XYZ file of C-alpha atoms in Angstrom:
726
model
C -29.534 35.680 -5.370
C -25.815 35.738 -4.558
C -26.030 32.830 -2.191
C -26.332 30.200 -4.920
C -23.160 31.058 -6.733
C -21.264 31.146 -3.265
C -22.579 27.742 -2.346
C -21.017 26.478 -5.625
C -17.818 28.124 -5.421
C -17.157 27.097 -1.660
C -16.364 23.483 -2.514
C -14.109 24.528 -5.333
C -12.206 26.839 -2.878
C -11.890 24.111 -0.378
C -10.560 21.647 -2.999
C -8.036 24.212 -4.032
C -6.656 24.470 -0.609
C -6.229 20.859 -0.381
C -4.998 20.044 -3.809
C -2.069 17.567 -4.255
C -0.183 15.709 -6.802
C 1.604 12.300 -6.594
C 5.233 12.862 -6.285
C 8.375 10.913 -7.029
C 11.007 13.642 -7.141
C 12.491 13.001 -3.707
C 15.776 10.819 -4.047
C 16.220 7.890 -1.980
C 19.498 5.797 -1.835
C 19.920 2.418 -0.545
C 23.464 0.987 -0.648
C 24.724 2.030 -4.043
C 21.286 2.047 -5.709
C 19.015 5.218 -6.339
C 15.531 3.848 -5.982
C 13.849 5.349 -9.071
C 10.554 4.147 -8.311
C 11.103 5.083 -4.498
C 7.422 6.338 -3.634
C 5.357 3.866 -5.768
C 3.929 2.450 -2.682
C 5.360 -1.322 -2.909
C 3.454 -4.332 -3.603
C 2.907 -7.921 -2.100
C 0.711 -9.770 -4.564
C 1.392 -8.131 -7.863
C -0.460 -9.972 -10.749
C 1.814 -9.497 -13.777
C 0.519 -8.231 -17.362
C 2.289 -6.838 -20.477
C 0.291 -4.043 -22.250
C 1.021 -1.134 -24.301
C -0.342 1.604 -22.108
C 0.981 4.723 -23.572
C 0.637 3.786 -27.272
C 4.256 4.122 -28.032
C 4.325 0.515 -29.650
C 6.355 -1.041 -26.609
C 4.629 -3.152 -23.988
C 4.643 -1.776 -20.513
C 3.781 -3.615 -17.233
C 0.287 -3.537 -15.595
C 0.067 -5.024 -12.129
C -3.085 -5.890 -10.016
C -1.813 -6.205 -6.434
C -4.567 -8.411 -4.989
C -3.648 -7.537 -1.209
C -4.320 -3.773 -1.827
C -6.905 -4.070 -4.692
C -4.768 -1.690 -6.804
C -3.709 -1.468 -10.089
C -0.170 -0.170 -10.895
C 1.243 0.845 -14.224
C 4.932 0.941 -15.116
C 5.997 2.376 -18.540
C 9.031 0.946 -20.182
C 11.786 3.434 -20.846
C 14.721 2.001 -22.302
C 15.616 -0.738 -20.108
C 13.805 0.425 -17.099
C 10.133 0.417 -15.937
C 8.903 3.741 -14.201
C 5.875 3.866 -12.211
C 3.002 6.088 -13.874
C 0.189 6.488 -11.495
C -1.843 8.716 -14.023
C -2.742 5.820 -16.133
C -4.352 3.912 -13.280
C -7.466 5.832 -13.601
C -8.170 4.474 -16.999
C -8.849 0.981 -15.720
C -12.258 -0.199 -14.523
C -12.925 0.476 -10.953
C -14.784 -2.704 -10.304
C -12.012 -5.076 -10.116
C -11.738 -7.932 -7.849
C -9.502 -10.925 -7.072
C -7.440 -10.920 -10.135
C -6.759 -9.098 -13.498
C -5.486 -10.863 -16.399
C -4.987 -9.025 -19.782
C -5.662 -11.277 -22.805
C -6.683 -10.475 -26.408
C -9.915 -12.722 -26.667
C -10.925 -11.377 -29.998
C -7.500 -11.321 -31.515
C -7.708 -7.563 -32.702
C -4.313 -6.900 -31.279
C -5.864 -5.247 -28.223
C -5.476 -7.091 -24.865
C -8.891 -7.191 -23.232
C -9.421 -7.629 -19.392
C -10.602 -10.475 -17.327
C -11.278 -10.131 -13.580
C -13.026 -11.801 -10.950
C -16.591 -11.493 -9.371
C -18.636 -13.018 -6.472
C -20.464 -14.685 -9.301
C -17.843 -15.811 -11.423
C -15.674 -13.830 -14.299
C -16.198 -10.366 -15.712
C -14.860 -9.406 -19.100
C -14.090 -5.787 -20.392
C -13.360 -5.409 -24.103
C -10.366 -3.173 -25.007
C -11.898 -0.422 -27.053
C -8.794 1.957 -26.744
C -8.643 4.758 -29.625
C -5.214 4.794 -31.382
C -2.667 6.731 -29.375
C -4.945 7.225 -26.412
C -5.081 5.850 -23.035
C -6.712 2.536 -22.082
C -10.564 2.334 -22.492
C -12.726 -0.496 -21.724
C -16.404 -1.663 -22.281
C -17.733 -4.468 -20.128
C -19.029 -7.366 -22.106
C -22.415 -8.796 -21.408
C -23.540 -12.241 -22.333
C -26.773 -13.885 -23.637
C -28.304 -16.047 -21.037
C -30.598 -18.007 -23.591
C -33.705 -16.462 -21.889
C -33.809 -12.966 -23.355
C -31.727 -11.511 -20.651
C -27.907 -10.477 -20.305
C -25.543 -11.695 -17.751
C -22.628 -9.244 -16.665
C -20.632 -12.438 -15.788
C -19.138 -14.943 -18.240
C -21.257 -18.001 -19.081
C -20.508 -21.336 -20.065
C -22.551 -24.426 -21.155
C -22.558 -26.923 -18.595
C -24.350 -30.264 -18.081
C -27.629 -28.681 -17.596
C -27.609 -25.682 -19.830
C -25.803 -22.247 -19.602
C -24.505 -21.324 -16.121
C -21.962 -18.698 -14.988
C -18.568 -20.099 -14.401
C -18.236 -20.073 -10.842
C -15.069 -19.731 -8.917
C -13.779 -19.606 -5.363
C -12.803 -16.329 -4.225
C -8.979 -17.011 -4.334
C -8.897 -19.220 -7.600
C -6.767 -17.937 -10.523
C -7.984 -19.302 -13.907
C -6.037 -19.559 -17.098
C -7.308 -18.029 -20.393
C -5.133 -19.468 -23.286
C -5.980 -20.759 -26.890
C -5.082 -24.199 -25.937
C -6.231 -26.001 -29.140
C -4.789 -23.432 -31.536
C -8.048 -22.659 -33.385
C -7.828 -18.888 -32.969
C -10.000 -18.436 -29.642
C -9.341 -18.322 -25.954
C -10.098 -21.405 -23.877
C -10.421 -21.425 -19.898
C -8.709 -23.754 -17.447
C -9.841 -23.627 -13.901
C -10.167 -25.478 -10.617
C -13.325 -27.391 -10.469
C -15.752 -25.404 -8.128
C -16.197 -25.787 -5.052
C -13.577 -28.413 -4.432
C -10.822 -27.150 -6.460
C -8.983 -30.419 -6.687
C -9.368 -31.305 -10.135
C -9.282 -29.137 -13.397
C -12.045 -28.030 -15.672
C -11.570 -27.356 -19.273
C -14.087 -24.952 -21.015
C -13.633 -24.949 -24.732
C -14.380 -21.767 -26.731
C -16.775 -22.710 -29.620
C -16.702 -19.300 -31.281
C -14.641 -20.251 -34.157
C -16.406 -23.329 -34.916
C -20.005 -22.002 -34.511
C -19.715 -18.413 -35.645
C -16.275 -18.093 -37.462
C -15.260 -15.390 -34.975
C -13.199 -15.423 -31.665
C -15.454 -12.477 -30.499
C -18.486 -14.502 -29.223
C -16.812 -16.088 -26.085
C -19.090 -19.130 -26.561
C -17.706 -21.710 -23.779
C -18.540 -25.315 -23.205
C -17.497 -27.346 -20.158
C -15.980 -30.398 -21.889
C -14.478 -32.219 -18.733
C -14.160 -31.356 -14.929
C -11.116 -33.660 -14.878
C -8.739 -32.775 -17.275
C -5.664 -34.894 -17.438
C -7.354 -36.987 -14.644
C -5.076 -35.599 -12.181
C -6.112 -34.693 -8.512
C -4.337 -32.617 -6.117
C -4.385 -34.352 -2.660
C -2.394 -31.968 -0.682
C 0.559 -29.608 -1.105
C 2.818 -31.230 -3.445
C 1.137 -34.629 -3.508
C -1.113 -35.626 -6.528
C -2.880 -38.682 -7.846
C -2.785 -39.499 -11.547
C -4.686 -41.554 -14.192
C -7.910 -40.815 -12.066
C -6.877 -42.901 -9.068
C -7.970 -41.766 -5.593
C -5.480 -39.991 -3.539
C -2.450 -41.869 -1.930
C -2.227 -43.722 1.317
C -0.412 -40.548 2.734
C -3.570 -38.730 2.733
C -5.827 -41.798 3.665
C -7.585 -41.403 0.433
C -8.596 -37.993 1.198
C -8.061 -34.527 -0.338
C -6.722 -32.221 2.286
C -6.966 -28.616 0.773
C -9.817 -27.120 -0.586
C -8.286 -23.629 -0.753
C -7.470 -21.305 -3.600
C -5.820 -22.781 -6.811
C -3.748 -20.711 -9.392
C -3.401 -22.003 -12.966
C -1.097 -21.187 -15.962
C -0.913 -22.938 -19.287
C 2.098 -22.584 -21.369
C 4.018 -25.153 -23.438
C 7.103 -25.796 -21.334
C 8.210 -29.061 -22.828
C 7.918 -27.718 -26.368
C 6.012 -30.575 -27.770
C 3.103 -28.315 -29.038
C 0.543 -29.447 -26.437
C -0.345 -27.423 -23.273
C 1.186 -27.967 -20.063
C 0.007 -26.903 -16.737
C 1.658 -24.711 -13.911
C -0.074 -25.384 -10.753
C -0.235 -23.876 -7.071
C -2.531 -23.558 -4.362
C -3.327 -21.498 -1.376
C -1.260 -23.440 1.515
C 1.779 -24.089 -0.765
C 4.805 -22.260 -1.236
C 5.903 -24.034 -4.730
C 4.644 -24.007 -8.374
C 4.216 -27.398 -9.531
C 4.708 -28.528 -13.435
C 2.136 -30.694 -14.406
C 3.486 -31.704 -17.774
C 1.275 -33.021 -20.564
C 2.722 -35.961 -22.315
C -0.466 -36.301 -24.560
C -2.649 -33.875 -26.374
C -5.153 -31.410 -25.386
C -8.045 -33.717 -26.082
C -6.270 -36.715 -24.442
C -3.661 -35.283 -21.813
C -1.549 -37.458 -20.148
C -0.229 -36.203 -16.910
C 1.834 -38.550 -14.728
C 4.327 -36.437 -12.893
C 4.207 -33.175 -10.835
C 7.486 -31.561 -10.193
C 8.594 -28.134 -8.413
C 9.084 -25.584 -11.033
C 11.455 -24.418 -12.319
C 13.958 -27.239 -11.913
C 16.616 -24.741 -11.087
C 15.861 -22.351 -8.311
C 12.297 -23.220 -8.067
C 9.840 -20.619 -6.745
C 9.394 -20.587 -3.083
C 6.774 -17.928 -2.035
C 4.887 -18.543 1.351
C 2.112 -18.749 0.875
C 0.181 -19.255 -2.298
C 2.481 -18.365 -5.291
C 1.026 -17.754 -8.767
C 2.915 -17.531 -11.920
C 2.700 -15.486 -15.266
C 4.242 -16.038 -18.535
C 4.967 -12.803 -20.037
C 7.788 -10.776 -21.941
C 9.109 -8.802 -19.009
C 12.276 -7.652 -20.680
C 10.809 -6.751 -24.031
C 13.154 -9.021 -25.905
C 10.473 -10.908 -27.695
C 10.907 -14.045 -25.706
C 8.281 -15.123 -22.907
C 9.789 -14.810 -19.549
C 8.317 -15.976 -16.090
C 6.969 -13.976 -13.050
C 6.126 -15.589 -9.934
C 4.209 -13.584 -7.170
C 2.171 -14.103 -4.058
C -1.335 -14.268 -4.837
C -2.553 -14.104 -0.959
C -4.956 -11.259 -0.326
C -4.055 -10.908 3.343
C -1.356 -11.907 5.828
C -1.968 -15.254 7.347
C 1.250 -16.486 8.410
C 3.893 -14.777 10.838
C 6.780 -15.683 8.491
C 5.564 -14.645 5.258
C 8.298 -12.337 3.297
C 6.521 -9.623 1.303
C 9.922 -7.816 0.798
C 10.775 -10.702 -1.723
C 7.573 -11.682 -3.451
C 8.018 -11.077 -7.120
C 10.337 -13.745 -8.619
C 11.677 -12.788 -12.198
C 13.057 -15.412 -14.052
C 14.510 -14.352 -17.502
C 14.218 -16.795 -20.579
C 17.458 -17.403 -21.901
C 15.917 -20.024 -24.407
C 13.004 -19.500 -26.789
C 9.389 -19.098 -26.084
C 8.996 -22.709 -27.448
C 11.720 -24.065 -25.328
C 12.293 -21.866 -22.329
C 15.383 -21.999 -20.370
C 14.454 -20.031 -16.997
C 17.222 -18.410 -15.134
C 16.385 -16.502 -11.754
C 17.369 -12.969 -11.939
C 15.996 -11.879 -8.511
C 13.378 -12.228 -6.171
C 12.475 -8.906 -5.543
C 11.832 -7.745 -9.097
C 10.595 -4.037 -9.218
C 10.276 -3.985 -5.456
C 14.249 -3.329 -5.361
C 13.366 0.132 -7.021
C 11.363 1.409 -4.481
C 10.979 1.733 -0.464
C 9.164 -1.718 0.237
C 9.305 -2.646 3.935
C 7.115 -5.788 3.287
C 3.713 -4.718 4.565
C 1.977 -2.546 7.029
C 4.536 0.651 6.322
C 4.109 3.251 9.059
C 6.014 6.321 8.360
C 7.128 8.762 11.059
C 9.375 12.056 10.438
C 11.537 13.878 12.794
C 14.764 15.632 12.886
C 16.736 12.793 14.443
C 20.166 14.192 14.158
C 19.546 17.894 14.864
C 20.993 18.896 11.386
C 17.734 20.932 10.456
C 15.893 18.505 8.402
C 13.593 15.682 8.503
C 14.652 12.081 8.801
C 12.427 9.078 8.304
C 11.602 6.029 10.582
C 9.536 3.393 8.936
C 7.676 0.776 10.770
C 6.416 -2.421 9.430
C 4.847 -5.813 10.146
C 7.988 -7.803 10.256
C 9.362 -9.882 7.493
C 11.289 -12.500 9.586
C 8.663 -12.731 12.201
C 10.098 -9.735 14.036
C 9.227 -6.118 13.391
C 11.935 -3.290 13.622
C 12.390 0.422 12.609
C 13.924 1.095 9.370
C 15.823 4.391 9.411
C 16.463 6.750 6.516
C 18.732 9.756 7.288
C 17.732 12.954 5.168
C 21.489 13.993 3.820
C 19.823 16.753 1.509
C 18.905 20.322 2.410
C 15.592 22.024 3.773
C 14.521 22.610 0.096
C 16.039 19.380 -1.481
C 15.639 16.312 0.601
C 17.702 13.304 -0.068
C 17.116 10.125 2.020
C 19.667 7.463 2.552
C 19.031 4.208 4.136
C 20.954 3.778 7.275
C 19.767 0.731 9.221
C 17.053 -1.948 9.400
C 17.058 -1.850 13.141
C 17.011 1.815 14.713
C 16.869 1.580 18.407
C 17.173 -2.216 18.289
C 13.527 -2.905 18.887
C 13.735 -6.318 17.135
C 15.286 -7.564 20.489
C 11.746 -7.449 21.868
C 10.345 -9.956 19.165
C 7.652 -7.149 18.261
C 5.597 -7.514 15.158
C 3.587 -4.818 13.652
C 5.498 -1.752 14.850
C 3.916 1.548 14.216
C 5.900 4.759 15.270
C 4.964 8.325 15.612
C 6.569 11.038 17.901
C 4.970 12.947 20.899
C 5.972 14.336 24.471
C 4.661 11.421 26.704
C 6.402 12.659 30.012
C 6.293 16.422 29.897
C 9.699 17.160 29.649
C 9.051 19.358 26.353
C 10.792 16.700 24.150
C 9.379 14.630 21.688
C 9.444 10.845 22.541
C 9.458 7.772 20.109
C 5.926 6.615 20.543
C 4.882 3.480 18.991
C 2.424 0.504 19.144
C 3.521 -3.026 18.879
C 2.394 -6.683 19.012
C 4.159 -9.001 21.420
C 2.690 -12.705 21.323
C -1.013 -12.062 21.335
C -1.063 -8.656 23.252
C -0.941 -5.313 21.438
C 0.094 -2.254 23.452
C 1.226 1.328 23.181
C 4.758 2.100 24.250
C 7.341 4.881 24.194
C 11.021 5.429 24.508
C 11.850 8.630 26.361
C 14.221 11.184 24.541
C 17.034 12.199 26.411
C 18.476 14.521 23.819
C 18.252 18.274 23.923
C 17.858 18.439 20.069
C 17.162 15.456 17.988
C 16.500 12.194 19.244
C 18.371 9.821 21.724
C 16.673 6.751 22.973
C 17.638 3.543 24.748
C 15.641 0.434 24.036
C 16.144 -0.834 27.561
C 14.116 2.149 28.674
C 10.857 1.022 27.190
C 7.898 2.407 28.977
C 4.344 1.156 28.616
C 1.573 3.534 28.340
C -1.143 1.131 29.674
C -3.166 1.269 26.655
C -4.264 -1.875 24.860
C -5.735 -2.420 21.378
C -5.874 -5.074 18.856
C -3.154 -5.627 16.201
C -4.907 -4.325 13.427
C -6.064 -0.949 15.021
C -4.301 2.122 14.955
C -3.387 4.501 17.967
C -2.823 8.151 16.670
C -1.394 10.078 19.305
C -2.717 13.671 18.835
C -3.689 16.426 21.257
C -7.162 16.583 20.192
C -8.742 19.210 22.881
C -5.420 21.494 22.893
C -5.123 21.255 26.287
C -1.117 20.385 26.230
C -1.493 16.773 26.739
C -1.472 13.817 24.253
C -4.561 12.283 23.567
C -5.304 9.097 21.426
C -7.387 8.783 18.467
C -7.962 5.045 17.981
C -9.048 3.498 14.572
C -11.132 0.344 15.314
C -11.350 -2.580 12.959
C -14.902 -1.819 12.426
C -14.402 1.520 10.838
C -15.221 3.596 14.070
C -12.881 6.325 15.267
C -12.581 6.601 19.129
C -11.574 9.642 21.062
C -9.548 8.710 24.160
C -8.805 11.532 26.406
C -5.769 12.178 28.400
C -7.298 12.533 31.873
C -3.940 12.302 33.473
C -1.102 14.620 33.494
C 1.442 15.722 30.884
C 4.123 13.896 32.697
C 1.664 10.832 33.427
C -0.622 10.175 30.885
C -4.004 8.152 31.508
C -6.536 7.682 28.815
C -10.205 7.784 29.051
C -12.723 6.897 26.432
C -14.691 10.019 25.819
C -16.348 9.419 22.231
C -17.150 6.078 20.521
C -17.751 7.794 17.258
C -15.505 11.009 16.908
C -16.458 13.185 14.281
C -19.395 10.920 13.435
C -17.169 8.112 12.462
C -18.889 5.092 13.744
C -18.692 1.340 12.622
C -18.908 1.128 8.711
C -18.568 -1.916 6.167
C -16.762 0.447 3.768
C -14.268 2.240 6.098
C -12.309 0.086 8.484
C -8.856 0.488 10.277
C -8.720 4.368 10.297
C -5.283 5.880 10.903
C -4.847 9.777 11.291
C -2.047 12.301 11.178
C -2.549 15.952 12.263
C -0.811 19.168 10.391
C -1.671 22.486 9.160
C -2.142 21.441 5.460
C -3.372 24.685 4.107
C -1.185 27.333 6.125
C -4.210 28.939 7.811
C -2.468 28.407 11.180
C -5.259 25.772 12.232
C -4.583 22.209 12.314
C -6.285 19.783 10.015
C -6.678 15.975 10.190
C -5.816 13.544 7.350
C -7.333 10.030 7.732
C -6.455 6.899 5.887
C -8.155 3.376 5.810
C -8.314 0.003 3.873
C -9.867 1.666 0.775
C -6.591 3.095 0.040
C -7.999 6.568 -0.046
C -7.288 9.694 1.957
C -9.561 12.044 3.864
C -9.069 15.575 4.792
C -10.929 17.246 7.744
C -10.099 20.739 7.700
C -9.559 22.602 11.177
C -10.314 19.354 12.897
C -10.987 20.740 16.315
C -13.833 22.850 15.219
C -15.443 20.294 12.876
C -18.555 18.411 13.923
C -18.225 15.621 11.275
C -15.533 14.107 9.027
C -17.082 15.400 5.707
C -16.149 13.784 2.386
C -13.083 15.617 1.051
C -11.345 13.010 -0.759
C -10.947 14.015 -4.111
C -7.649 15.858 -3.557
C -5.204 14.234 -6.056
C -4.934 15.912 -9.244
C -4.333 13.675 -12.372
C -2.684 15.504 -15.415
C -3.797 12.883 -17.688
C -7.439 12.980 -16.771
C -7.287 16.654 -15.737
C -9.551 15.809 -12.769
C -9.364 15.621 -9.115
C -9.469 12.027 -8.144
C -9.583 9.922 -4.730
C -7.120 6.907 -6.051
C -6.434 3.808 -4.186
C -3.037 4.510 -3.012
C -2.248 1.128 -1.595
C -4.863 -0.393 0.305
C -4.834 0.343 4.076
C -3.004 3.561 4.656
C -1.147 5.212 7.657
C -0.625 8.857 6.812
C 2.118 11.465 8.051
C 2.133 15.110 7.388
C 5.944 16.565 7.032
C 7.349 19.593 5.513
C 10.184 18.382 3.256
C 10.678 21.358 0.615
C 10.645 24.477 3.139
C 7.396 25.767 1.577
C 4.325 27.071 3.229
C 2.431 23.963 3.039
C 3.587 20.195 4.184
C 3.657 16.935 2.091
C 1.451 14.169 3.080
C 3.401 10.825 3.118
C 1.267 7.676 3.616
C 2.568 4.200 4.403
C 0.657 1.304 2.596
C -0.347 -2.180 3.304
C 1.868 -3.350 0.536
C 5.054 -2.089 2.470
C 5.838 1.182 0.567
C 5.361 5.052 0.644
C 3.464 7.510 -1.541
C 3.920 11.189 -1.298
C 1.434 13.668 -2.061
C 2.996 17.277 -2.469
C 0.631 20.424 -2.571
C 0.113 22.246 -5.545
C 0.736 26.084 -5.459
C 3.039 26.324 -2.562
C 5.080 29.339 -1.650
C 8.644 29.288 -0.761
C 9.116 30.553 2.843
C 10.147 34.246 3.464
C 13.828 35.191 4.753
C 12.396 35.826 8.228
C 10.704 33.088 9.966
C 7.236 33.367 11.359
C 7.057 32.732 14.991
C 3.800 32.124 16.711
C 3.513 32.063 20.589
C 0.066 31.883 22.316
C -1.646 32.531 24.750
C 0.789 35.070 25.830
C 0.397 35.923 28.725
C -0.299 32.453 29.804
C -1.519 31.109 33.138
C 0.810 29.349 35.216
C 0.705 25.502 34.608
C -0.916 25.829 31.339
C 1.017 25.220 28.067
C 2.234 27.489 25.828
C 1.496 26.856 21.942
C 4.277 27.454 19.829
C 4.535 27.239 15.918
C 7.484 28.001 13.645
C 7.539 27.911 9.893
C 10.861 26.298 9.604
C 13.299 23.997 11.684
C 14.536 25.621 14.814
C 15.266 25.290 18.475
C 13.909 26.835 21.519
C 15.735 27.961 24.804
C 14.083 29.654 27.664
C 15.822 32.224 29.813
C 14.939 34.306 32.919
C 15.221 38.310 32.613
C 18.639 37.725 34.162
C 19.820 35.590 31.435
C 19.871 32.336 33.308
C 18.768 29.232 31.280
C 15.734 27.314 32.184
C 15.709 23.729 31.240
C 17.482 22.632 27.996
C 17.133 23.678 24.354
C 14.460 21.665 22.621
C 14.004 21.217 18.673
C 11.144 22.598 16.817
C 9.570 20.992 13.750
C 8.236 23.216 10.930
C 4.471 23.991 10.971
C 3.971 21.657 13.717
C 1.888 22.851 16.764
C 4.283 22.523 19.939
C 3.081 22.630 23.597
C 5.742 24.039 26.223
C 4.626 22.912 29.490
C 4.826 25.724 32.118
C 4.149 23.490 35.250
C 7.546 23.764 36.694
C 7.913 27.727 35.960
C 7.146 30.298 38.566
C 4.993 33.384 37.269
C 7.047 36.209 35.888
C 8.744 37.410 32.785
C 10.841 35.128 30.478
C 12.739 35.260 27.336
C 12.168 32.655 24.512
C 15.334 32.562 22.187
C 14.761 30.823 18.894
C 17.834 29.659 17.115
C 16.707 29.465 13.286
C 19.285 28.926 10.474
C 22.232 30.262 12.457
C 20.332 33.440 13.611
C 18.792 34.156 17.061
C 15.391 35.576 17.549
C 13.923 36.562 21.060
C 10.333 36.908 22.281
C 9.030 38.012 25.777
C 6.692 35.476 27.423
C 4.726 36.418 30.744
C 3.589 33.676 33.109
C 0.914 34.833 35.380
């Protein structure tokens, strides 16, 4: 009878051991600025919406990053916007392609429109007064006694779903001023002309709540997009430059607003293979539009986002006047020179909402308040300068066609870290014209010092490299001394260097694009690694359509003396495998982040594809998890219920005695260094730095059997341990 409650309690205990909260408390300084949203995770294709999220009467900002498939909420506090991840759980889970907040029933609450493979889904805002957002999906009468979960419109042959291409962005505005929302969208599937779907709710039912649409035209304004920046007007065919053909059938993004101030809707138009927004000024009316020009917009400092910009008319600075935000609308990196570090153009309106005067404030709005390396941010932590705390190297894809390592020095203390930006090009790796650098640290040449290991792509070839560390403590590398590990992989795959079988030699866990995790055992030596594929689906992680591009990090997450594994993938969620060397499967431990607003443990999307690292930043018994995101930023998870370390360090050495040639496994609970001596006091080799809570393997291959003294230097004090090599 006692087995049943034990089985119930066990998952709760496991979750308690791996419970975290999202943490933005660690100070990050870049230049003269403190990044007050440092750990928000960055964004690349953030679709902007204004919404009062916390019920304080002021509109906050809600973004949907298309590349990460992630909602981000920023609360307005005086003149700043602060990331508030707890509110993100209150938005629907089934969001796709875009999120646009528009009040379709004019009840003062903005409703939610999002994409679907079959068209458009609508969620009604049913938020109670003073409560976090709440939504109810709207179903539509098909006319056949059934309900449709996507929006319907009356076409030329009855009611049909309003179909779109996967990367189209429609516009929802009351274009005719009758009190209900109309829809402008690109014609499906060609996308080169503009459809207008009139909402007849007011005319037929006297209410805006019905969302009763009818397609009135597929050629609104009689304008056709022929190619990037080339349009045909007055229903004429495309010009001679395109030989009468339309060249682009990619996604189209629309925004409708009255730019000219004549009371009639104008159109802001962009497409997937273009870098400009074009103003299609309506010199006629809604019913009889006259469009005869297309010009880059705005006239001064026009938008340039490569590729595929989209534009949003929102009051960004809460002054009551509609501003303009332009962002990328791409869902993946297709081009080498896309700059995702500057992909949020903020134009302040210094005129009026009726006659806007747009002034470019900055091209990296909100991005400038956070760590944002562009895309594919991969963190690696080490005490680079041997001052007793953890510094940060950040790899990325490369925002100018070349990747590099960004360095943040920890200028704080062991209990209170402060990261200060140092350089964009640590070790001058940009000289190699790499892209997609993913760094880590491991001893790759058997000299008992952690080397700088990284995968990178050069041309069409991706390989694993390392730079030997020549420092007795900290890191000293020379980019001219780059070494290849003769391990090839594809650009999107992730090679995590981990001693999987605890034999003292670095192995590789390779996250494949198809979702499998391969174990490549080091069958060479500690000084000359050679990797052999041992398991195609390690921990049972075979190919999967819902789990792809796995990346791993090792660390003792629950302070039990055993190494755990944390994995990230393209879902933006983290998975923890406790005591991974003894595990037979990966399990499903994902609901590890406590949300104080919902008072539940959740598995949030932290930023699309993730690259985790384990690091102890606060001098406690359990380390943090810091994950890089596909959107170029970092998120930090700090464990709950941690304990400050005691005065005296905990030093673990095993096995002791150790057989000659085998590796000693050493674990220290705080930063320190190790120097080996003979019993006569003669030093053996050089002192080496030890990172806290990281299992370190000291190779004894070059040591003769006998008794040695291991001297540890920790926080200015010396500690000695005897070691017997047999």
